[in-house]
Amino acid sequence: LVKIFSCVKFHQGVRIEMACGGRAVALLNAAYDQNRQVSQTFSAKIFETADAARTVSKRLAEAEYRANALQKQIFDQIAAGYAGKGNVLLHRPDCPPADLRELADRIANVCGGIAFVYSGSNICLASRTDDLKELGKELKTRFNARGGGKPGYFQGTLTATPEELEAFFPVS
């Protein structure tokens, strides 16, 4: 048995990826076993797994799109609660860094001060009115923070308790 997996032009010749004999049988058996497991997972016929995978992938992408839209609505509602409040310190448990930045940005748009949003050791500060470089340096000195950003943003990690952050950051 000879199984040719790919054949591509390479320089002045051809590069062939292939397996022969027992190796070819072992590879085809492993591929069949893998496809059988995928077939069971997707509840699809063994020769329809590619279509099933595409369908599941499409549904997942649509669900992620809907979840992101809902999350933005939630962040807008949270931010609206801080309109005109000045400096804001907000703890969001289990929030990934990208979402911290999104939330801090939305709060900074309406609060009129600095939005300091954190989750565990991840932090994000955003402001439309203040340069955060000095505050970032102070966080690095006091809490061994790592990170940086633009003048209106500071994003990174630090080691501090919520109580220490509340004592450090002046809330309006």
PDB file of C-alpha atoms in Angstrom:
ATOM      1  CA  LEU A   1       0.000   0.000   0.000  1.00  0.00           C
ATOM      2  CA  VAL A   2       1.303   3.454  -0.942  1.00  0.00           C
ATOM      3  CA  LYS A   3      -0.566   6.559   0.232  1.00  0.00           C
ATOM      4  CA  ILE A   4       0.430   9.934  -1.237  1.00  0.00           C
ATOM      5  CA  PHE A   5      -0.678  12.782   1.052  1.00  0.00           C
ATOM      6  CA  SER A   6       0.588  15.764  -0.919  1.00  0.00           C
ATOM      7  CA  CYS A   7       2.574  16.644  -3.993  1.00  0.00           C
ATOM      8  CA  VAL A   8       3.822  20.207  -4.503  1.00  0.00           C
ATOM      9  CA  LYS A   9       6.263  21.824  -6.871  1.00  0.00           C
ATOM     10  CA  PHE A  10       9.475  22.725  -5.062  1.00  0.00           C
ATOM     11  CA  HIS A  11      12.382  24.552  -6.703  1.00  0.00           C
ATOM     12  CA  GLN A  12      13.143  22.496  -9.828  1.00  0.00           C
ATOM     13  CA  GLY A  13      11.454  19.343  -8.651  1.00  0.00           C
ATOM     14  CA  VAL A  14       8.529  18.018  -6.652  1.00  0.00           C
ATOM     15  CA  ARG A  15       8.105  17.461  -2.923  1.00  0.00           C
ATOM     16  CA  ILE A  16       5.981  14.392  -2.138  1.00  0.00           C
ATOM     17  CA  GLU A  17       4.601  13.515   1.283  1.00  0.00           C
ATOM     18  CA  MET A  18       3.766   9.828   1.421  1.00  0.00           C
ATOM     19  CA  ALA A  19       3.681   6.662   3.486  1.00  0.00           C
ATOM     20  CA  CYS A  20       4.198   3.068   2.396  1.00  0.00           C
ATOM     21  CA  GLY A  21       3.334  -0.383   3.695  1.00  0.00           C
ATOM     22  CA  GLY A  22       2.642  -0.742   7.413  1.00  0.00           C
ATOM     23  CA  ARG A  23       3.120   2.966   8.052  1.00  0.00           C
ATOM     24  CA  ALA A  24       0.475   3.820   5.454  1.00  0.00           C
ATOM     25  CA  VAL A  25      -1.955   1.334   7.014  1.00  0.00           C
ATOM     26  CA  ALA A  26      -1.246   2.706  10.519  1.00  0.00           C
ATOM     27  CA  LEU A  27      -1.775   6.304   9.376  1.00  0.00           C
ATOM     28  CA  LEU A  28      -5.016   5.468   7.566  1.00  0.00           C
ATOM     29  CA  ASN A  29      -6.280   3.506  10.588  1.00  0.00           C
ATOM     30  CA  ALA A  30      -5.436   6.443  12.891  1.00  0.00           C
ATOM     31  CA  ALA A  31      -7.183   8.872  10.520  1.00  0.00           C
ATOM     32  CA  TYR A  32     -10.238   6.614  10.347  1.00  0.00           C
ATOM     33  CA  ASP A  33     -10.330   6.285  14.154  1.00  0.00           C
ATOM     34  CA  GLN A  34     -10.048  10.064  14.516  1.00  0.00           C
ATOM     35  CA  ASN A  35     -12.845  10.577  11.982  1.00  0.00           C
ATOM     36  CA  ARG A  36     -15.006   8.005  13.785  1.00  0.00           C
ATOM     37  CA  GLN A  37     -14.597   9.966  17.048  1.00  0.00           C
ATOM     38  CA  VAL A  38     -15.466  13.223  15.274  1.00  0.00           C
ATOM     39  CA  SER A  39     -18.478  11.489  13.718  1.00  0.00           C
ATOM     40  CA  GLN A  40     -19.709  10.433  17.160  1.00  0.00           C
ATOM     41  CA  THR A  41     -19.085  13.886  18.653  1.00  0.00           C
ATOM     42  CA  PHE A  42     -21.033  15.656  15.906  1.00  0.00           C
ATOM     43  CA  SER A  43     -23.663  12.897  15.508  1.00  0.00           C
ATOM     44  CA  ALA A  44     -22.880  12.772  11.807  1.00  0.00           C
ATOM     45  CA  LYS A  45     -22.284   9.973   9.346  1.00  0.00           C
ATOM     46  CA  ILE A  46     -18.639   9.026   8.946  1.00  0.00           C
ATOM     47  CA  PHE A  47     -18.376  10.584   5.476  1.00  0.00           C
ATOM     48  CA  GLU A  48     -20.215  13.775   6.499  1.00  0.00           C
ATOM     49  CA  THR A  49     -17.933  14.949   9.304  1.00  0.00           C
ATOM     50  CA  ALA A  50     -16.446  17.830   7.304  1.00  0.00           C
ATOM     51  CA  ASP A  51     -19.897  19.345   6.723  1.00  0.00           C
ATOM     52  CA  ALA A  52     -20.806  18.773  10.371  1.00  0.00           C
ATOM     53  CA  ALA A  53     -17.603  20.486  11.517  1.00  0.00           C
ATOM     54  CA  ARG A  54     -18.290  23.472   9.256  1.00  0.00           C
ATOM     55  CA  THR A  55     -21.846  23.715  10.573  1.00  0.00           C
ATOM     56  CA  VAL A  56     -20.718  23.596  14.209  1.00  0.00           C
ATOM     57  CA  SER A  57     -17.978  26.134  13.498  1.00  0.00           C
ATOM     58  CA  LYS A  58     -20.495  28.487  11.879  1.00  0.00           C
ATOM     59  CA  ARG A  59     -22.910  28.136  14.800  1.00  0.00           C
ATOM     60  CA  LEU A  60     -20.095  28.780  17.261  1.00  0.00           C
ATOM     61  CA  ALA A  61     -19.054  31.937  15.396  1.00  0.00           C
ATOM     62  CA  GLU A  62     -22.663  33.171  15.395  1.00  0.00           C
ATOM     63  CA  ALA A  63     -22.998  32.465  19.134  1.00  0.00           C
ATOM     64  CA  GLU A  64     -19.734  34.310  19.852  1.00  0.00           C
ATOM     65  CA  TYR A  65     -20.965  37.273  17.810  1.00  0.00           C
ATOM     66  CA  ARG A  66     -24.233  37.374  19.775  1.00  0.00           C
ATOM     67  CA  ALA A  67     -22.375  37.000  23.093  1.00  0.00           C
ATOM     68  CA  ASN A  68     -20.028  39.871  22.204  1.00  0.00           C
ATOM     69  CA  ALA A  69     -22.967  42.105  21.280  1.00  0.00           C
ATOM     70  CA  LEU A  70     -24.702  41.296  24.573  1.00  0.00           C
ATOM     71  CA  GLN A  71     -21.496  41.915  26.511  1.00  0.00           C
ATOM     72  CA  LYS A  72     -21.132  45.340  24.895  1.00  0.00           C
ATOM     73  CA  GLN A  73     -24.696  46.164  25.941  1.00  0.00           C
ATOM     74  CA  ILE A  74     -23.917  45.083  29.499  1.00  0.00           C
ATOM     75  CA  PHE A  75     -20.721  47.155  29.522  1.00  0.00           C
ATOM     76  CA  ASP A  76     -22.683  50.178  28.259  1.00  0.00           C
ATOM     77  CA  GLN A  77     -25.204  49.736  31.092  1.00  0.00           C
ATOM     78  CA  ILE A  78     -22.434  49.398  33.672  1.00  0.00           C
ATOM     79  CA  ALA A  79     -20.717  52.503  32.280  1.00  0.00           C
ATOM     80  CA  ALA A  80     -23.977  54.483  32.329  1.00  0.00           C
ATOM     81  CA  GLY A  81     -24.116  53.915  36.093  1.00  0.00           C
ATOM     82  CA  TYR A  82     -20.834  55.818  36.463  1.00  0.00           C
ATOM     83  CA  ALA A  83     -21.759  58.829  34.303  1.00  0.00           C
ATOM     84  CA  GLY A  84     -20.253  61.985  35.798  1.00  0.00           C
ATOM     85  CA  LYS A  85     -18.892  60.174  38.886  1.00  0.00           C
ATOM     86  CA  GLY A  86     -15.242  61.205  38.394  1.00  0.00           C
ATOM     87  CA  ASN A  87     -12.684  58.538  39.316  1.00  0.00           C
ATOM     88  CA  VAL A  88     -14.058  54.993  39.313  1.00  0.00           C
ATOM     89  CA  LEU A  89     -12.591  51.806  40.824  1.00  0.00           C
ATOM     90  CA  LEU A  90     -14.370  48.646  39.683  1.00  0.00           C
ATOM     91  CA  HIS A  91     -13.627  44.994  40.425  1.00  0.00           C
ATOM     92  CA  ARG A  92     -14.847  42.509  37.785  1.00  0.00           C
ATOM     93  CA  PRO A  93     -14.055  38.920  38.832  1.00  0.00           C
ATOM     94  CA  ASP A  94     -13.005  36.501  36.079  1.00  0.00           C
ATOM     95  CA  CYS A  95     -12.820  39.186  33.404  1.00  0.00           C
ATOM     96  CA  PRO A  96     -10.152  38.666  30.706  1.00  0.00           C
ATOM     97  CA  PRO A  97      -7.729  41.539  29.989  1.00  0.00           C
ATOM     98  CA  ALA A  98      -9.302  42.467  26.637  1.00  0.00           C
ATOM     99  CA  ASP A  99     -12.704  42.826  28.303  1.00  0.00           C
ATOM    100  CA  LEU A 100     -11.183  44.878  31.130  1.00  0.00           C
ATOM    101  CA  ARG A 101      -9.889  47.323  28.548  1.00  0.00           C
ATOM    102  CA  GLU A 102     -13.245  47.481  26.771  1.00  0.00           C
ATOM    103  CA  LEU A 103     -15.084  48.151  30.034  1.00  0.00           C
ATOM    104  CA  ALA A 104     -12.539  50.704  31.269  1.00  0.00           C
ATOM    105  CA  ASP A 105     -12.775  52.492  27.916  1.00  0.00           C
ATOM    106  CA  ARG A 106     -16.560  52.683  28.072  1.00  0.00           C
ATOM    107  CA  ILE A 107     -16.529  53.936  31.669  1.00  0.00           C
ATOM    108  CA  ALA A 108     -13.827  56.521  30.867  1.00  0.00           C
ATOM    109  CA  ASN A 109     -16.052  57.888  28.098  1.00  0.00           C
ATOM    110  CA  VAL A 110     -18.723  58.881  30.635  1.00  0.00           C
ATOM    111  CA  CYS A 111     -17.198  59.175  34.129  1.00  0.00           C
ATOM    112  CA  GLY A 112     -15.185  62.360  33.655  1.00  0.00           C
ATOM    113  CA  GLY A 113     -12.170  60.962  35.505  1.00  0.00           C
ATOM    114  CA  ILE A 114     -10.045  57.821  35.581  1.00  0.00           C
ATOM    115  CA  ALA A 115     -11.640  54.389  35.166  1.00  0.00           C
ATOM    116  CA  PHE A 116      -9.621  51.746  37.063  1.00  0.00           C
ATOM    117  CA  VAL A 117     -10.992  48.261  36.333  1.00  0.00           C
ATOM    118  CA  TYR A 118      -9.340  45.117  37.682  1.00  0.00           C
ATOM    119  CA  SER A 119      -9.820  41.376  37.858  1.00  0.00           C
ATOM    120  CA  GLY A 120      -7.434  39.319  39.945  1.00  0.00           C
ATOM    121  CA  SER A 121      -3.971  40.555  39.017  1.00  0.00           C
ATOM    122  CA  ASN A 122      -5.054  42.099  35.677  1.00  0.00           C
ATOM    123  CA  ILE A 123      -5.702  45.837  35.589  1.00  0.00           C
ATOM    124  CA  CYS A 124      -6.719  48.479  33.092  1.00  0.00           C
ATOM    125  CA  LEU A 125      -6.869  52.222  33.627  1.00  0.00           C
ATOM    126  CA  ALA A 126      -8.395  54.570  31.087  1.00  0.00           C
ATOM    127  CA  SER A 127      -8.972  58.303  31.038  1.00  0.00           C
ATOM    128  CA  ARG A 128     -10.082  60.935  28.559  1.00  0.00           C
ATOM    129  CA  THR A 129      -8.752  63.785  30.720  1.00  0.00           C
ATOM    130  CA  ASP A 130      -5.566  62.586  32.456  1.00  0.00           C
ATOM    131  CA  ASP A 131      -2.164  61.307  31.373  1.00  0.00           C
ATOM    132  CA  LEU A 132      -1.749  57.992  33.178  1.00  0.00           C
ATOM    133  CA  LYS A 133       2.025  57.615  32.793  1.00  0.00           C
ATOM    134  CA  GLU A 134       2.785  58.901  36.306  1.00  0.00           C
ATOM    135  CA  LEU A 135       0.040  56.782  37.860  1.00  0.00           C
ATOM    136  CA  GLY A 136       1.440  53.784  35.957  1.00  0.00           C
ATOM    137  CA  LYS A 137       4.914  54.478  37.370  1.00  0.00           C
ATOM    138  CA  GLU A 138       3.461  54.703  40.879  1.00  0.00           C
ATOM    139  CA  LEU A 139       1.663  51.370  40.396  1.00  0.00           C
ATOM    140  CA  LYS A 140       4.938  49.824  39.227  1.00  0.00           C
ATOM    141  CA  THR A 141       6.787  51.125  42.274  1.00  0.00           C
ATOM    142  CA  ARG A 142       4.151  50.360  44.898  1.00  0.00           C
ATOM    143  CA  PHE A 143       2.613  47.115  43.617  1.00  0.00           C
ATOM    144  CA  ASN A 144       5.328  45.750  41.325  1.00  0.00           C
ATOM    145  CA  ALA A 145       3.007  46.323  38.370  1.00  0.00           C
ATOM    146  CA  ARG A 146       4.022  45.243  34.896  1.00  0.00           C
ATOM    147  CA  GLY A 147       2.560  46.837  31.817  1.00  0.00           C
ATOM    148  CA  GLY A 148       2.183  50.136  30.061  1.00  0.00           C
ATOM    149  CA  GLY A 149       0.226  51.858  27.360  1.00  0.00           C
ATOM    150  CA  LYS A 150      -0.605  55.193  25.833  1.00  0.00           C
ATOM    151  CA  PRO A 151      -1.002  58.452  27.778  1.00  0.00           C
ATOM    152  CA  GLY A 152      -4.731  57.772  28.346  1.00  0.00           C
ATOM    153  CA  TYR A 153      -4.343  54.047  29.073  1.00  0.00           C
ATOM    154  CA  PHE A 154      -2.394  51.771  31.369  1.00  0.00           C
ATOM    155  CA  GLN A 155      -2.892  48.028  31.153  1.00  0.00           C
ATOM    156  CA  GLY A 156      -0.992  45.236  32.856  1.00  0.00           C
ATOM    157  CA  THR A 157      -0.720  43.086  35.960  1.00  0.00           C
ATOM    158  CA  LEU A 158       0.104  43.726  39.593  1.00  0.00           C
ATOM    159  CA  THR A 159       0.118  42.058  43.001  1.00  0.00           C
ATOM    160  CA  ALA A 160      -2.303  43.801  45.350  1.00  0.00           C
ATOM    161  CA  THR A 161      -5.418  43.006  47.328  1.00  0.00           C
ATOM    162  CA  PRO A 162      -8.684  44.794  46.596  1.00  0.00           C
ATOM    163  CA  GLU A 163      -8.308  46.596  49.920  1.00  0.00           C
ATOM    164  CA  GLU A 164      -4.844  47.886  48.936  1.00  0.00           C
ATOM    165  CA  LEU A 165      -6.177  49.128  45.614  1.00  0.00           C
ATOM    166  CA  GLU A 166      -9.109  50.870  47.322  1.00  0.00           C
ATOM    167  CA  ALA A 167      -6.693  52.603  49.701  1.00  0.00           C
ATOM    168  CA  PHE A 168      -4.357  53.576  46.852  1.00  0.00           C
ATOM    169  CA  PHE A 169      -6.812  54.853  44.230  1.00  0.00           C
ATOM    170  CA  PRO A 170      -8.859  57.965  45.078  1.00  0.00           C
ATOM    171  CA  VAL A 171     -12.499  57.480  44.079  1.00  0.00           C
ATOM    172  CA  SER A 172     -14.581  60.607  43.546  1.00  0.00           C
TER     173      SER A 172
END
